[in-house]
Amino acid sequence: MFAELVRKMDAVLYRRGFALVEARRLMRNQVLLAAGGSAVACLASGFSNWGFSFAAGACIISINFWWLSKAAQELVRVRRGAMFTLLTLFYGRLVLTAAAIAMLVAWAGASAYGLLAGLSTAIANAVLWGVLQIRHKVPTVGKGKEA
């Protein structure tokens, strides 16, 4: 069942422009981690403010991750004017993210710790991806007689 979900998500991401396998894998894992973490946080906190704040943070960082992944794939193809585009996208995302977080904390009364925990799902995703990359590339240790 989980393998079928992963296959369907990969197909959707491919149709949405995630042509690179690693970009699809990172984005898929971010969506799964954000959705699963949000469900666990809401259930574990009894649908409290902290759980909803976690879900909001995970949603914000997932949108940022999506936007960054798409932009990175496009910038690989574009050479002229790429630095201006990269900086514009970076600062645009930064301003929008800051505004969303400020509105959530100031106006909606979201928990800053819950938001921070939700935002950290991207870091957890990156660490997980890095560990899996290292695990697949580490050569196996023989008995010393192979050379």
Tab-separated table of C-alpha atoms in Angstrom:
chain	number	residue	atom	x	y	z
A	1	MET	CA	0.000	0.000	0.000
A	2	PHE	CA	2.796	2.433	0.915
A	3	ALA	CA	4.745	1.502	-2.226
A	4	GLU	CA	1.670	2.305	-4.318
A	5	LEU	CA	1.333	5.696	-2.603
A	6	VAL	CA	5.004	6.457	-3.299
A	7	ARG	CA	4.606	5.439	-6.949
A	8	LYS	CA	1.539	7.660	-7.385
A	9	MET	CA	3.220	10.600	-5.673
A	10	ASP	CA	6.269	10.220	-7.914
A	11	ALA	CA	4.032	10.215	-10.984
A	12	VAL	CA	2.246	13.374	-9.834
A	13	LEU	CA	5.525	15.110	-9.034
A	14	TYR	CA	6.951	14.132	-12.426
A	15	ARG	CA	3.920	15.641	-14.158
A	16	ARG	CA	4.361	18.793	-12.045
A	17	GLY	CA	7.874	19.300	-13.416
A	18	PHE	CA	10.112	17.357	-11.049
A	19	ALA	CA	12.134	15.676	-13.769
A	20	LEU	CA	15.169	14.855	-11.623
A	21	VAL	CA	14.828	11.679	-9.580
A	22	GLU	CA	16.521	13.106	-6.486
A	23	ALA	CA	14.373	16.253	-6.576
A	24	ARG	CA	11.256	14.059	-6.760
A	25	ARG	CA	12.506	11.898	-3.903
A	26	LEU	CA	13.263	14.892	-1.685
A	27	MET	CA	9.915	16.538	-2.403
A	28	ARG	CA	7.974	13.315	-1.899
A	29	ASN	CA	9.714	12.680	1.407
A	30	GLN	CA	9.023	16.266	2.511
A	31	VAL	CA	5.321	15.913	1.762
A	32	LEU	CA	5.121	12.576	3.575
A	33	LEU	CA	7.118	13.841	6.557
A	34	ALA	CA	5.068	17.040	6.824
A	35	ALA	CA	1.722	15.257	6.501
A	36	GLY	CA	2.645	12.398	8.809
A	37	GLY	CA	4.295	14.672	11.361
A	38	SER	CA	1.316	17.024	11.325
A	39	ALA	CA	-1.101	14.164	11.899
A	40	VAL	CA	0.983	12.809	14.782
A	41	ALA	CA	1.437	16.286	16.296
A	42	CYS	CA	-2.272	17.061	16.138
A	43	LEU	CA	-3.282	13.692	17.565
A	44	ALA	CA	-0.597	13.679	20.277
A	45	SER	CA	-1.417	17.217	21.396
A	46	GLY	CA	-5.154	16.598	21.377
A	47	PHE	CA	-5.673	18.997	18.486
A	48	SER	CA	-4.249	21.845	20.542
A	49	ASN	CA	-2.715	25.099	19.371
A	50	TRP	CA	0.747	23.494	19.344
A	51	GLY	CA	-0.351	20.711	16.983
A	52	PHE	CA	-1.975	23.122	14.561
A	53	SER	CA	1.078	25.383	14.763
A	54	PHE	CA	3.275	22.410	13.882
A	55	ALA	CA	1.049	21.666	10.900
A	56	ALA	CA	1.196	25.311	9.765
A	57	GLY	CA	5.003	25.336	10.041
A	58	ALA	CA	5.282	22.066	8.131
A	59	CYS	CA	2.977	23.449	5.429
A	60	ILE	CA	4.974	26.694	5.121
A	61	ILE	CA	8.305	24.911	4.824
A	62	SER	CA	6.881	22.368	2.365
A	63	ILE	CA	5.686	25.184	0.105
A	64	ASN	CA	9.126	26.786	0.386
A	65	PHE	CA	10.767	23.443	-0.376
A	66	TRP	CA	8.517	22.962	-3.416
A	67	TRP	CA	9.289	26.438	-4.699
A	68	LEU	CA	13.040	26.041	-4.128
A	69	SER	CA	13.150	22.629	-5.821
A	70	LYS	CA	11.290	23.901	-8.868
A	71	ALA	CA	13.472	27.020	-9.102
A	72	ALA	CA	16.690	25.011	-8.790
A	73	GLN	CA	15.667	22.722	-11.642
A	74	GLU	CA	14.876	25.721	-13.845
A	75	LEU	CA	18.083	27.559	-12.967
A	76	VAL	CA	20.141	24.580	-14.114
A	77	ARG	CA	18.801	25.195	-17.630
A	78	VAL	CA	19.050	28.999	-17.605
A	79	ARG	CA	22.502	30.539	-17.748
A	80	ARG	CA	22.039	34.233	-18.533
A	81	GLY	CA	20.424	36.217	-15.740
A	82	ALA	CA	20.322	33.244	-13.378
A	83	MET	CA	21.885	35.102	-10.441
A	84	PHE	CA	19.278	37.873	-10.523
A	85	THR	CA	16.488	35.312	-10.778
A	86	LEU	CA	17.943	33.259	-7.933
A	87	LEU	CA	18.278	36.272	-5.632
A	88	THR	CA	14.814	37.552	-6.490
A	89	LEU	CA	13.245	34.179	-5.758
A	90	PHE	CA	15.248	33.758	-2.560
A	91	TYR	CA	14.362	37.150	-1.093
A	92	GLY	CA	10.776	36.908	-2.319
A	93	ARG	CA	10.332	33.603	-0.530
A	94	LEU	CA	12.057	34.971	2.555
A	95	VAL	CA	9.714	37.976	2.759
A	96	LEU	CA	6.582	35.880	2.170
A	97	THR	CA	7.662	33.274	4.716
A	98	ALA	CA	8.439	35.924	7.324
A	99	ALA	CA	5.069	37.590	6.714
A	100	ALA	CA	3.217	34.267	7.031
A	101	ILE	CA	5.004	33.371	10.271
A	102	ALA	CA	4.471	36.850	11.711
A	103	MET	CA	0.759	36.716	10.891
A	104	LEU	CA	0.421	33.263	12.422
A	105	VAL	CA	2.141	34.276	15.657
A	106	ALA	CA	0.800	37.831	16.030
A	107	TRP	CA	-2.736	37.513	14.700
A	108	ALA	CA	-3.633	33.853	14.919
A	109	GLY	CA	-1.849	33.194	18.223
A	110	ALA	CA	0.159	30.249	16.908
A	111	SER	CA	2.753	28.644	19.140
A	112	ALA	CA	6.236	29.769	18.130
A	113	TYR	CA	7.660	26.438	19.306
A	114	GLY	CA	5.108	24.500	17.303
A	115	LEU	CA	5.877	26.548	14.192
A	116	LEU	CA	9.603	26.020	14.702
A	117	ALA	CA	9.101	22.280	15.103
A	118	GLY	CA	7.035	22.185	11.908
A	119	LEU	CA	9.608	24.229	10.023
A	120	SER	CA	12.289	21.774	11.108
A	121	THR	CA	10.714	19.001	9.026
A	122	ALA	CA	12.796	20.257	6.086
A	123	ILE	CA	15.974	19.812	8.118
A	124	ALA	CA	14.891	16.323	9.150
A	125	ASN	CA	14.174	15.540	5.495
A	126	ALA	CA	17.601	16.798	4.384
A	127	VAL	CA	19.393	14.849	7.123
A	128	LEU	CA	17.462	11.695	6.277
A	129	TRP	CA	18.262	12.102	2.574
A	130	GLY	CA	21.968	12.668	3.344
A	131	VAL	CA	22.187	9.625	5.618
A	132	LEU	CA	20.520	7.451	2.979
A	133	GLN	CA	22.915	8.783	0.311
A	134	ILE	CA	25.928	7.954	2.467
A	135	ARG	CA	24.553	4.533	3.346
A	136	HIS	CA	24.132	3.605	-0.322
A	137	LYS	CA	27.606	4.811	-1.311
A	138	VAL	CA	29.704	3.319	1.503
A	139	PRO	CA	31.741	0.393	0.171
A	140	THR	CA	31.451	-2.865	2.005
A	141	VAL	CA	34.410	-3.969	4.050
A	142	GLY	CA	35.990	-7.209	2.873
A	143	LYS	CA	38.296	-9.618	4.672
A	144	GLY	CA	41.444	-7.806	3.578
A	145	LYS	CA	42.394	-10.344	0.912
A	146	GLU	CA	40.699	-8.639	-2.044
A	147	ALA	CA	43.703	-6.523	-3.089
